[in-house]
mmCIF file of C-alpha atoms and ligand atoms in Angstrom:
data_model
loop_
_atom_site.group_PDB
_atom_site.id
_atom_site.type_symbol
_atom_site.label_atom_id
_atom_site.label_comp_id
_atom_site.label_asym_id
_atom_site.label_seq_id
_atom_site.Cartn_x
_atom_site.Cartn_y
_atom_site.Cartn_z
ATOM 1 C CA MET A 1 123.304 -10.055 11.810
ATOM 2 C CA GLY A 2 120.241 -11.618 13.446
ATOM 3 C CA PRO A 3 118.255 -10.400 16.437
ATOM 4 C CA PRO A 4 120.093 -10.088 19.764
ATOM 5 C CA ASP A 5 120.126 -12.933 22.273
ATOM 6 C CA GLY A 6 116.809 -13.091 24.054
ATOM 7 C CA ALA A 7 115.147 -10.571 21.726
ATOM 8 C CA MET A 8 111.600 -11.324 20.636
ATOM 9 C CA VAL A 9 110.820 -10.461 17.069
ATOM 10 C CA GLY A 10 107.319 -9.517 15.988
ATOM 11 C CA ALA A 11 104.608 -6.929 16.417
ATOM 12 C CA GLY A 12 104.438 -5.427 19.887
ATOM 13 C CA MET A 13 107.376 -7.470 21.242
ATOM 14 C CA THR A 14 110.121 -5.286 22.553
ATOM 15 C CA THR A 15 111.009 -6.006 26.075
ATOM 16 C CA ARG A 16 112.996 -9.090 26.995
ATOM 17 C CA SER A 17 116.459 -8.043 25.933
ATOM 18 C CA LEU A 18 115.932 -4.258 26.020
ATOM 19 C CA PRO A 19 113.735 -3.572 29.039
ATOM 20 C CA LEU A 20 114.926 0.029 29.196
ATOM 21 C CA PHE A 21 112.763 0.902 26.225
ATOM 22 C CA GLU A 22 109.465 -0.052 27.875
ATOM 23 C CA ASP A 23 109.276 3.470 29.314
ATOM 24 C CA ARG A 24 109.809 4.870 25.838
ATOM 25 C CA ARG A 25 107.515 2.564 23.891
ATOM 26 C CA ALA A 26 104.813 5.217 23.324
ATOM 27 C CA GLU A 27 107.264 7.761 21.913
ATOM 28 C CA LEU A 28 109.020 5.206 19.741
ATOM 29 C CA GLU A 29 105.786 3.814 18.293
ATOM 30 C CA THR A 30 104.344 7.278 17.710
ATOM 31 C CA CYS A 31 107.415 8.305 15.738
ATOM 32 C CA VAL A 32 107.500 5.121 13.661
ATOM 33 C CA TYR A 33 103.981 5.754 12.313
ATOM 34 C CA CYS A 34 104.314 9.523 12.001
ATOM 35 C CA PRO A 35 104.304 11.645 8.820
ATOM 36 C CA LYS A 36 107.508 13.256 10.205
ATOM 37 C CA LEU A 37 106.089 16.672 11.025
ATOM 38 C CA CYS A 38 109.274 17.625 12.870
ATOM 39 C CA ARG A 39 111.831 16.858 10.187
ATOM 40 C CA ALA A 40 112.570 20.517 9.364
ATOM 41 C CA ALA A 41 113.377 21.196 13.024
ATOM 42 C CA CYS A 42 116.301 18.787 13.269
ATOM 43 C CA PRO A 43 119.664 20.527 12.863
ATOM 44 C CA VAL A 44 121.415 17.215 12.191
ATOM 45 C CA SER A 45 119.272 16.085 9.247
ATOM 46 C CA SER A 46 119.157 19.671 7.951
ATOM 47 C CA ALA A 47 122.967 19.770 7.886
ATOM 48 C CA GLU A 48 123.256 16.295 6.406
ATOM 49 C CA PRO A 49 120.027 15.468 4.571
ATOM 50 C CA LYS A 50 119.554 11.759 5.124
ATOM 51 C CA GLU A 51 116.304 10.068 6.033
ATOM 52 C CA SER A 52 118.036 8.041 8.737
ATOM 53 C CA LEU A 53 119.171 11.261 10.484
ATOM 54 C CA THR A 54 115.694 12.769 10.853
ATOM 55 C CA PRO A 55 114.092 12.373 14.292
ATOM 56 C CA TRP A 56 111.773 9.824 12.669
ATOM 57 C CA GLY A 57 114.723 7.910 11.204
ATOM 58 C CA LYS A 58 116.606 7.788 14.487
ATOM 59 C CA MET A 59 113.574 6.794 16.543
ATOM 60 C CA SER A 60 112.518 4.156 13.994
ATOM 61 C CA THR A 61 115.998 2.654 13.998
ATOM 62 C CA VAL A 62 115.970 2.354 17.796
ATOM 63 C CA TYR A 63 112.472 0.875 17.646
ATOM 64 C CA PHE A 64 113.403 -1.743 15.066
ATOM 65 C CA GLN A 65 116.665 -2.547 16.850
ATOM 66 C CA ALA A 66 114.710 -3.052 20.075
ATOM 67 C CA ARG A 67 112.314 -5.393 18.258
ATOM 68 C CA GLY A 68 115.201 -7.326 16.783
ATOM 69 C CA ASP A 69 114.228 -6.213 13.273
ATOM 70 C CA ALA A 70 117.342 -4.095 12.640
ATOM 71 C CA PRO A 71 120.917 -5.110 13.350
ATOM 72 C CA LEU A 72 122.398 -4.417 16.745
ATOM 73 C CA ASP A 73 125.654 -3.169 15.303
ATOM 74 C CA GLU A 74 127.730 -0.008 15.616
ATOM 75 C CA GLU A 75 126.502 1.473 12.348
ATOM 76 C CA HIS A 76 122.822 1.395 13.356
ATOM 77 C CA SER A 77 123.510 2.184 17.021
ATOM 78 C CA ALA A 78 125.528 5.292 16.083
ATOM 79 C CA LEU A 79 122.283 7.007 15.019
ATOM 80 C CA ALA A 80 121.399 7.424 18.708
ATOM 81 C CA TRP A 81 124.422 9.751 18.916
ATOM 82 C CA ALA A 82 123.338 11.765 15.842
ATOM 83 C CA CYS A 83 121.446 14.201 18.062
ATOM 84 C CA THR A 84 122.436 17.413 19.813
ATOM 85 C CA GLY A 85 119.677 17.038 22.399
ATOM 86 C CA CYS A 86 118.248 20.364 21.227
ATOM 87 C CA HIS A 87 114.567 19.406 21.798
ATOM 88 C CA GLY A 88 113.687 21.262 18.583
ATOM 89 C CA CYS A 89 111.660 18.323 17.261
ATOM 90 C CA ARG A 90 109.496 18.293 20.393
ATOM 91 C CA GLU A 91 108.269 21.804 19.595
ATOM 92 C CA ARG A 92 106.990 20.675 16.170
ATOM 93 C CA CYS A 93 105.497 17.409 17.388
ATOM 94 C CA ASP A 94 101.756 17.116 18.069
ATOM 95 C CA HIS A 95 102.619 14.617 20.823
ATOM 96 C CA ARG A 96 105.511 16.690 22.193
ATOM 97 C CA ASN A 97 107.606 13.545 21.964
ATOM 98 C CA GLU A 98 110.861 13.699 23.893
ATOM 99 C CA VAL A 99 113.015 12.270 21.111
ATOM 100 C CA ALA A 100 116.294 13.275 22.756
ATOM 101 C CA SER A 101 115.405 11.474 25.998
ATOM 102 C CA SER A 102 114.501 8.320 24.063
ATOM 103 C CA LEU A 103 117.761 8.481 22.114
ATOM 104 C CA TRP A 104 119.664 8.993 25.393
ATOM 105 C CA GLU A 105 118.082 5.785 26.725
ATOM 106 C CA ALA A 106 119.209 4.029 23.573
ATOM 107 C CA ARG A 107 122.726 5.389 24.169
ATOM 108 C CA PHE A 108 122.735 3.789 27.639
ATOM 109 C CA ALA A 109 121.644 0.448 26.205
ATOM 110 C CA TRP A 110 124.077 0.478 23.293
ATOM 111 C CA PHE A 111 126.960 1.673 25.471
ATOM 112 C CA GLU A 112 126.377 -1.227 27.871
ATOM 113 C CA ARG A 113 126.532 -3.621 24.928
ATOM 114 C CA GLY A 114 129.787 -2.152 23.613
ATOM 115 C CA LEU A 115 128.030 -0.517 20.629
ATOM 116 C CA ALA A 116 128.808 3.144 21.367
ATOM 117 C CA PRO A 117 130.809 5.022 18.702
ATOM 118 C CA ALA A 118 134.559 5.195 19.297
ATOM 119 C CA ALA A 119 134.351 8.946 20.000
ATOM 120 C CA ALA A 120 131.857 8.372 22.820
ATOM 121 C CA ARG A 121 133.964 5.585 24.280
ATOM 122 C CA ARG A 122 136.987 7.911 24.245
ATOM 123 C CA VAL A 123 135.061 10.513 26.256
ATOM 124 C CA VAL A 124 134.412 7.914 28.945
ATOM 125 C CA ALA A 125 137.962 6.581 28.848
ATOM 126 C CA ARG A 126 139.479 10.011 29.437
ATOM 127 C CA HIS A 127 136.986 11.184 32.044
ATOM 128 C CA GLY A 128 139.530 10.655 34.847
ATOM 129 C CA ALA A 129 141.988 12.915 33.017
ATOM 130 C CA LEU A 130 139.229 15.517 32.577
ATOM 131 C CA LEU A 131 138.608 15.513 36.343
ATOM 132 C CA THR A 132 142.312 16.102 36.973
ATOM 133 C CA GLU A 133 142.393 19.003 34.489
ATOM 134 C CA LEU A 134 139.193 20.397 35.973
ATOM 135 C CA ALA A 135 140.597 20.388 39.514
ATOM 136 C CA ARG A 136 143.790 22.121 38.372
ATOM 137 C CA ALA A 137 142.006 24.711 36.236
ATOM 138 C CA SER A 138 139.454 25.425 38.994
ATOM 139 C CA ALA A 139 142.254 26.097 41.478
ATOM 140 C CA ASP A 140 143.785 28.567 38.992
ATOM 141 C CA LEU A 141 140.576 30.589 38.648
ATOM 142 C CA SER A 142 140.413 32.337 41.997
ATOM 143 C CA PRO A 143 140.489 31.456 45.729
ATOM 144 C CA SER A 144 137.621 29.272 46.912
ATOM 145 C CA ASP A 145 135.998 29.616 50.351
ATOM 146 C CA PRO A 146 135.277 26.163 51.858
ATOM 147 C CA GLN A 147 132.436 27.718 53.903
ATOM 148 C CA GLY A 148 130.925 29.541 50.920
ATOM 149 C CA THR A 149 127.908 28.718 48.744
ATOM 150 C CA PRO A 150 128.854 25.930 46.319
ATOM 151 C CA VAL A 151 129.056 27.064 42.700
ATOM 152 C CA LEU A 152 129.301 24.717 39.730
ATOM 153 C CA LEU A 153 130.670 26.498 36.659
ATOM 154 C CA GLY A 154 130.836 23.590 34.199
ATOM 155 C CA CYS A 155 133.907 22.093 32.537
ATOM 156 C CA GLY A 156 133.195 23.903 29.240
ATOM 157 C CA TYR A 157 133.692 27.229 31.009
ATOM 158 C CA VAL A 158 136.475 26.241 33.417
ATOM 159 C CA LEU A 159 138.641 24.463 30.851
ATOM 160 C CA ARG A 160 137.883 26.336 27.624
ATOM 161 C CA LEU A 161 136.533 29.742 28.661
ATOM 162 C CA PRO A 162 138.301 30.626 31.942
ATOM 163 C CA ASP A 163 137.754 34.381 31.441
ATOM 164 C CA VAL A 164 134.012 33.836 31.392
ATOM 165 C CA ALA A 165 134.316 31.514 34.410
ATOM 166 C CA ARG A 166 136.078 34.335 36.303
ATOM 167 C CA ASP A 167 133.343 36.774 35.284
ATOM 168 C CA ALA A 168 130.781 34.323 36.660
ATOM 169 C CA LEU A 169 132.665 34.110 39.954
ATOM 170 C CA SER A 170 132.717 37.927 40.230
ATOM 171 C CA VAL A 171 128.993 38.094 39.618
ATOM 172 C CA ALA A 172 128.210 35.233 42.019
ATOM 173 C CA ARG A 173 130.327 36.757 44.808
ATOM 174 C CA ALA A 174 128.728 40.161 44.349
ATOM 175 C CA LEU A 175 125.225 38.679 44.545
ATOM 176 C CA ILE A 176 125.498 35.946 47.173
ATOM 177 C CA GLY A 177 128.752 36.521 49.072
ATOM 178 C CA PRO A 178 131.545 33.991 49.652
ATOM 179 C CA ILE A 179 131.520 31.010 47.328
ATOM 180 C CA ARG A 180 133.062 27.598 47.148
ATOM 181 C CA ILE A 181 134.137 26.610 43.641
ATOM 182 C CA LEU A 182 133.134 23.021 42.990
ATOM 183 C CA ASP A 183 135.925 21.357 41.053
ATOM 184 C CA ARG A 184 133.751 18.325 40.273
ATOM 185 C CA CYS A 185 131.878 17.313 37.126
ATOM 186 C CA CYS A 186 128.088 16.949 36.946
ATOM 187 C CA GLY A 187 128.600 13.851 34.794
ATOM 188 C CA LEU A 188 127.064 15.360 31.641
ATOM 189 C CA PRO A 189 129.834 14.124 29.298
ATOM 190 C CA LEU A 190 129.292 10.587 30.604
ATOM 191 C CA LEU A 191 125.517 10.918 30.255
ATOM 192 C CA GLN A 192 125.913 12.039 26.653
ATOM 193 C CA ALA A 193 128.380 9.245 25.940
ATOM 194 C CA GLY A 194 125.897 6.664 27.240
ATOM 195 C CA ASP A 195 127.697 5.755 30.474
ATOM 196 C CA MET A 196 124.711 5.915 32.818
ATOM 197 C CA ALA A 197 126.567 4.216 35.694
ATOM 198 C CA GLY A 198 129.407 6.736 35.396
ATOM 199 C CA PHE A 199 126.925 9.616 35.311
ATOM 200 C CA HIS A 200 125.213 8.452 38.495
ATOM 201 C CA ARG A 201 128.603 7.967 40.159
ATOM 202 C CA GLU A 202 129.485 11.626 39.482
ATOM 203 C CA ILE A 203 126.096 12.821 40.702
ATOM 204 C CA GLN A 204 126.448 10.804 43.912
ATOM 205 C CA ILE A 205 129.854 12.306 44.641
ATOM 206 C CA LEU A 206 128.535 15.792 43.971
ATOM 207 C CA THR A 207 125.390 15.440 46.089
ATOM 208 C CA ALA A 208 127.023 13.507 48.947
ATOM 209 C CA GLU A 209 129.366 16.396 49.674
ATOM 210 C CA PHE A 210 127.380 19.503 48.804
ATOM 211 C CA PRO A 211 123.870 20.992 48.849
ATOM 212 C CA PRO A 212 122.466 21.861 45.388
ATOM 213 C CA PRO A 213 124.935 24.372 43.952
ATOM 214 C CA LEU A 214 124.427 27.602 42.062
ATOM 215 C CA VAL A 215 125.050 26.626 38.435
ATOM 216 C CA LEU A 216 126.422 28.624 35.503
ATOM 217 C CA ASP A 217 126.077 26.262 32.537
ATOM 218 C CA PRO A 218 122.505 25.210 31.684
ATOM 219 C CA GLY A 219 123.800 21.845 30.429
ATOM 220 C CA CYS A 220 125.025 21.048 33.968
ATOM 221 C CA ALA A 221 121.710 22.223 35.437
ATOM 222 C CA LEU A 222 119.765 19.974 33.084
ATOM 223 C CA ALA A 223 122.020 17.006 33.903
ATOM 224 C CA LEU A 224 121.409 17.580 37.632
ATOM 225 C CA ARG A 225 117.672 17.739 36.962
ATOM 226 C CA LYS A 226 117.829 14.336 35.322
ATOM 227 C CA ALA A 227 119.074 13.082 38.691
ATOM 228 C CA GLY A 228 116.205 14.811 40.519
ATOM 229 C CA ILE A 229 118.228 17.809 41.734
ATOM 230 C CA HIS A 230 116.923 21.286 40.971
ATOM 231 C CA PRO A 231 119.776 23.772 41.241
ATOM 232 C CA ARG A 232 119.440 27.520 40.903
ATOM 233 C CA LEU A 233 120.975 29.096 37.802
ATOM 234 C CA LEU A 234 123.251 32.123 37.996
ATOM 235 C CA VAL A 235 121.071 33.843 35.391
ATOM 236 C CA GLU A 236 118.030 33.398 37.683
ATOM 237 C CA GLU A 237 119.974 34.721 40.669
ATOM 238 C CA ALA A 238 121.060 37.707 38.586
ATOM 239 C CA VAL A 239 117.597 38.614 37.367
ATOM 240 C CA ALA A 240 116.370 38.510 40.970
ATOM 241 C CA HIS A 241 118.968 41.230 41.702
ATOM 242 C CA LEU A 242 118.393 43.314 38.588
ATOM 243 C CA GLU A 243 119.026 46.574 40.462
ATOM 244 C CA ARG A 244 122.650 45.496 41.005
ATOM 245 C CA PHE A 245 123.441 45.933 37.308
ATOM 246 C CA SER A 246 123.955 49.253 35.592
ATOM 247 C CA THR A 247 123.640 50.082 31.914
ATOM 248 C CA VAL A 248 126.945 49.783 30.102
ATOM 249 C CA GLY A 249 125.461 50.334 26.663
ATOM 250 C CA THR A 250 126.911 49.706 23.220
ATOM 251 C CA THR A 251 126.422 51.236 19.815
ATOM 252 C CA GLY A 252 126.642 48.016 17.837
ATOM 253 C CA GLU A 253 123.937 45.431 17.226
ATOM 254 C CA VAL A 254 123.758 42.721 19.902
ATOM 255 C CA ARG A 255 121.654 39.652 19.169
ATOM 256 C CA TYR A 256 120.659 37.037 21.731
ATOM 257 C CA HIS A 257 121.005 33.333 20.886
ATOM 258 C CA ASP A 258 118.772 31.040 22.981
ATOM 259 C CA PRO A 259 120.942 28.088 24.078
ATOM 260 C CA CYS A 260 118.887 24.905 23.593
ATOM 261 C CA GLN A 261 119.491 23.649 27.135
ATOM 262 C CA LEU A 262 118.551 26.961 28.755
ATOM 263 C CA GLY A 263 115.537 27.645 26.518
ATOM 264 C CA ARG A 264 113.790 24.455 25.487
ATOM 265 C CA GLY A 265 115.647 22.429 28.124
ATOM 266 C CA LEU A 266 114.945 24.513 31.238
ATOM 267 C CA GLY A 267 112.257 26.872 29.912
ATOM 268 C CA VAL A 268 114.317 30.010 30.628
ATOM 269 C CA TYR A 269 113.680 32.537 27.842
ATOM 270 C CA GLU A 270 112.853 35.762 29.611
ATOM 271 C CA ALA A 271 115.566 36.184 32.277
ATOM 272 C CA PRO A 272 118.517 36.570 29.860
ATOM 273 C CA ARG A 273 116.559 39.074 27.757
ATOM 274 C CA VAL A 274 115.606 41.126 30.827
ATOM 275 C CA LEU A 275 119.239 41.180 31.965
ATOM 276 C CA LEU A 276 120.540 42.094 28.525
ATOM 277 C CA ALA A 277 117.976 44.875 28.151
ATOM 278 C CA ARG A 278 119.161 46.248 31.503
ATOM 279 C CA VAL A 279 122.866 46.236 30.671
ATOM 280 C CA LEU A 280 122.452 47.358 27.061
ATOM 281 C CA GLY A 281 119.878 50.007 27.855
ATOM 282 C CA ARG A 282 117.618 48.578 25.120
ATOM 283 C CA ALA A 283 116.117 45.254 24.137
ATOM 284 C CA PRO A 284 118.619 42.901 22.467
ATOM 285 C CA GLY A 285 118.268 42.036 18.805
ATOM 286 C CA GLU A 286 116.618 38.755 17.907
ATOM 287 C CA PHE A 287 117.137 35.929 15.440
ATOM 288 C CA ALA A 288 114.214 35.123 13.150
ATOM 289 C CA GLU A 289 114.214 31.665 14.817
ATOM 290 C CA ARG A 290 114.148 32.355 18.531
ATOM 291 C CA ARG A 291 112.792 31.219 21.883
ATOM 292 C CA GLN A 292 110.996 27.852 21.449
ATOM 293 C CA GLN A 293 111.846 27.868 17.731
ATOM 294 C CA ALA A 294 115.515 28.849 18.135
ATOM 295 C CA ALA A 295 117.967 26.970 15.926
ATOM 296 C CA CYS A 296 120.678 24.880 17.543
ATOM 297 C CA SER A 297 124.387 25.840 17.532
ATOM 298 C CA GLY A 298 125.501 22.223 17.032
ATOM 299 C CA GLY A 299 127.437 22.044 20.302
ATOM 300 C CA GLY A 300 125.305 19.652 22.345
ATOM 301 C CA GLY A 301 124.832 15.932 22.774
ATOM 302 C CA LEU A 302 128.512 15.161 22.095
ATOM 303 C CA LEU A 303 127.888 15.882 18.402
ATOM 304 C CA PRO A 304 131.170 17.861 18.095
ATOM 305 C CA ARG A 305 132.924 14.559 18.941
ATOM 306 C CA THR A 306 130.753 12.027 17.157
ATOM 307 C CA MET A 307 129.918 14.051 14.001
ATOM 308 C CA PRO A 308 132.332 17.026 13.954
ATOM 309 C CA GLU A 309 131.634 18.090 10.359
ATOM 310 C CA VAL A 310 127.884 18.093 10.904
ATOM 311 C CA SER A 311 128.329 19.995 14.153
ATOM 312 C CA ARG A 312 130.367 22.663 12.327
ATOM 313 C CA ALA A 313 127.778 22.897 9.536
ATOM 314 C CA ILE A 314 125.009 23.476 12.105
ATOM 315 C CA ALA A 315 127.000 26.288 13.725
ATOM 316 C CA ARG A 316 127.722 27.863 10.322
ATOM 317 C CA SER A 317 124.038 27.854 9.527
ATOM 318 C CA ARG A 318 123.230 29.697 12.773
ATOM 319 C CA VAL A 319 125.952 32.267 12.054
ATOM 320 C CA GLN A 320 124.578 32.763 8.521
ATOM 321 C CA ALA A 321 121.159 33.469 10.063
ATOM 322 C CA HIS A 322 122.875 36.036 12.312
ATOM 323 C CA GLU A 323 124.512 37.686 9.278
ATOM 324 C CA GLN A 324 121.216 37.746 7.377
ATOM 325 C CA ALA A 325 119.609 39.436 10.389
ATOM 326 C CA GLY A 326 122.218 42.226 10.248
ATOM 327 C CA SER A 327 125.319 40.721 11.880
ATOM 328 C CA GLY A 328 126.883 42.410 14.941
ATOM 329 C CA GLU A 329 127.655 40.546 18.184
ATOM 330 C CA ILE A 330 125.933 37.402 19.445
ATOM 331 C CA VAL A 331 125.356 37.022 23.171
ATOM 332 C CA THR A 332 124.650 33.552 24.492
ATOM 333 C CA ALA A 333 124.536 31.823 27.864
ATOM 334 C CA CYS A 334 126.122 28.385 27.551
ATOM 335 C CA ALA A 335 129.716 27.320 27.006
ATOM 336 C CA SER A 336 129.156 24.968 24.094
ATOM 337 C CA SER A 337 127.094 27.390 22.000
ATOM 338 C CA LEU A 338 129.602 30.170 22.690
ATOM 339 C CA ARG A 339 132.485 28.031 21.459
ATOM 340 C CA LYS A 340 130.668 26.630 18.428
ATOM 341 C CA LEU A 341 129.460 30.015 17.204
ATOM 342 C CA ARG A 342 132.920 31.518 17.695
ATOM 343 C CA GLU A 343 134.489 28.648 15.762
ATOM 344 C CA ALA A 344 132.020 29.403 12.967
ATOM 345 C CA GLY A 345 133.430 32.924 12.729
ATOM 346 C CA ALA A 346 130.981 35.075 14.681
ATOM 347 C CA GLN A 347 131.786 37.647 17.321
ATOM 348 C CA VAL A 348 130.268 36.022 20.409
ATOM 349 C CA SER A 349 130.233 36.881 24.093
ATOM 350 C CA ASP A 350 128.626 35.369 27.165
ATOM 351 C CA LEU A 351 125.819 37.056 29.072
ATOM 352 C CA THR A 352 127.938 36.581 32.207
ATOM 353 C CA THR A 353 130.664 38.821 30.807
ATOM 354 C CA TRP A 354 128.146 41.612 30.243
ATOM 355 C CA LEU A 355 126.850 41.155 33.781
ATOM 356 C CA ALA A 356 130.347 41.365 35.252
ATOM 357 C CA ARG A 357 130.916 44.651 33.356
ATOM 358 C CA ALA A 358 127.608 46.023 34.544
ATOM 359 C CA LEU A 359 127.976 45.212 38.230
ATOM 360 C CA GLN A 360 127.377 48.185 40.462
ATOM 361 C CA SER A 361 129.499 48.216 43.578
HETATM 362 S S1 SF4 B 401 108.894 13.506 17.221
HETATM 363 FE FE1 SF4 B 401 106.693 13.731 16.783
HETATM 364 S S2 SF4 B 401 106.608 14.762 14.779
HETATM 365 FE FE2 SF4 B 401 108.708 13.922 15.012
HETATM 366 S S3 SF4 B 401 108.640 11.875 14.040
HETATM 367 FE FE3 SF4 B 401 108.226 11.593 16.227
HETATM 368 S S4 SF4 B 401 105.963 11.644 16.420
HETATM 369 FE FE4 SF4 B 401 106.525 12.541 14.421
HETATM 370 S S1 SF4 B 402 116.540 16.692 19.786
HETATM 371 FE FE1 SF4 B 402 117.297 18.089 18.153
HETATM 372 S S2 SF4 B 402 119.051 17.035 17.221
HETATM 373 FE FE2 SF4 B 402 117.891 15.509 18.428
HETATM 374 S S3 SF4 B 402 116.510 14.539 16.959
HETATM 375 FE FE3 SF4 B 402 115.380 16.230 17.907
HETATM 376 S S4 SF4 B 402 115.692 18.009 16.561
HETATM 377 FE FE4 SF4 B 402 117.250 16.449 16.015
#
């Protein structure tokens, strides 16, 4: 296959057919000429060792596709979806390149051209059905007060982890009073699939009707930030009311897993540890790879849909690290990491559940 219509081929020529990438030119060019310092950080290429799956490989492919020097076909374009959005590579990069953001831009461009993987297209096609399920499941959770503070729980919690969603509602009500459960989507699944127009449509609906909500899932909070909205997280609200939580204690080992979107995505490392120390009566256990260096659970970026085997292998690797550190229970604070680590066989709970148990009346 030749270069795309209108593409210019040659050194430094990138823009006519793919203007989106102008904003990302510096990152793309830096990666192309890099000695790949970040390769060990990528959970995808660690789980499936292929040069094309390293951050360098994915960025170079986008770069050469944009130049018209690599085919604009589904096989090459699919590499933009071979990323969990964990930001792990950024922490190893001297330039702090935002590889995930560049790959997301490539997703938008490839989706528009009909080059998104079938799994991503299916996510977009069934988004209407997801909204219907979300509205029904939200109504089943608990009564919502139309005059209350809007709370966005996230579809991962509402649809797949309703017990944790109920715990979050108990905690939110105890801390801030009456709440209104938002039965809308932040658009994150569409963003990850590459449907930028659909993502902005969801954001517009959400922001036209409500002030910035209190948010449970860090993935939703990060998606809202991409649209310029800075919501407050439930974990931040909770740590500001630390005295409201008592010590429930436990004899077993409890180890905290930093969710990528909460840690590297939003920069929240301390609040969950402070809360866990309060409810456990001691500091939580730690993984060898933690905070900025924490390993991914494989649940982000739509990877469970586009590369399910790789996603499972990433989760297994994190659970093996947990077992090597002494096993016990993992506590996390995002729906996708909770589900992936459970699927990989670990005993996993959500920080919110511990907070609900520790609430003092
Ligand atoms: S993200 Fe940084 S370290 Fe990784 S390939 Fe690109 S420039 Fe190199
Ligand atoms: S953001 Fe994470 S999954 Fe994506 S390329 Fe970087 S290290 Fe790999």
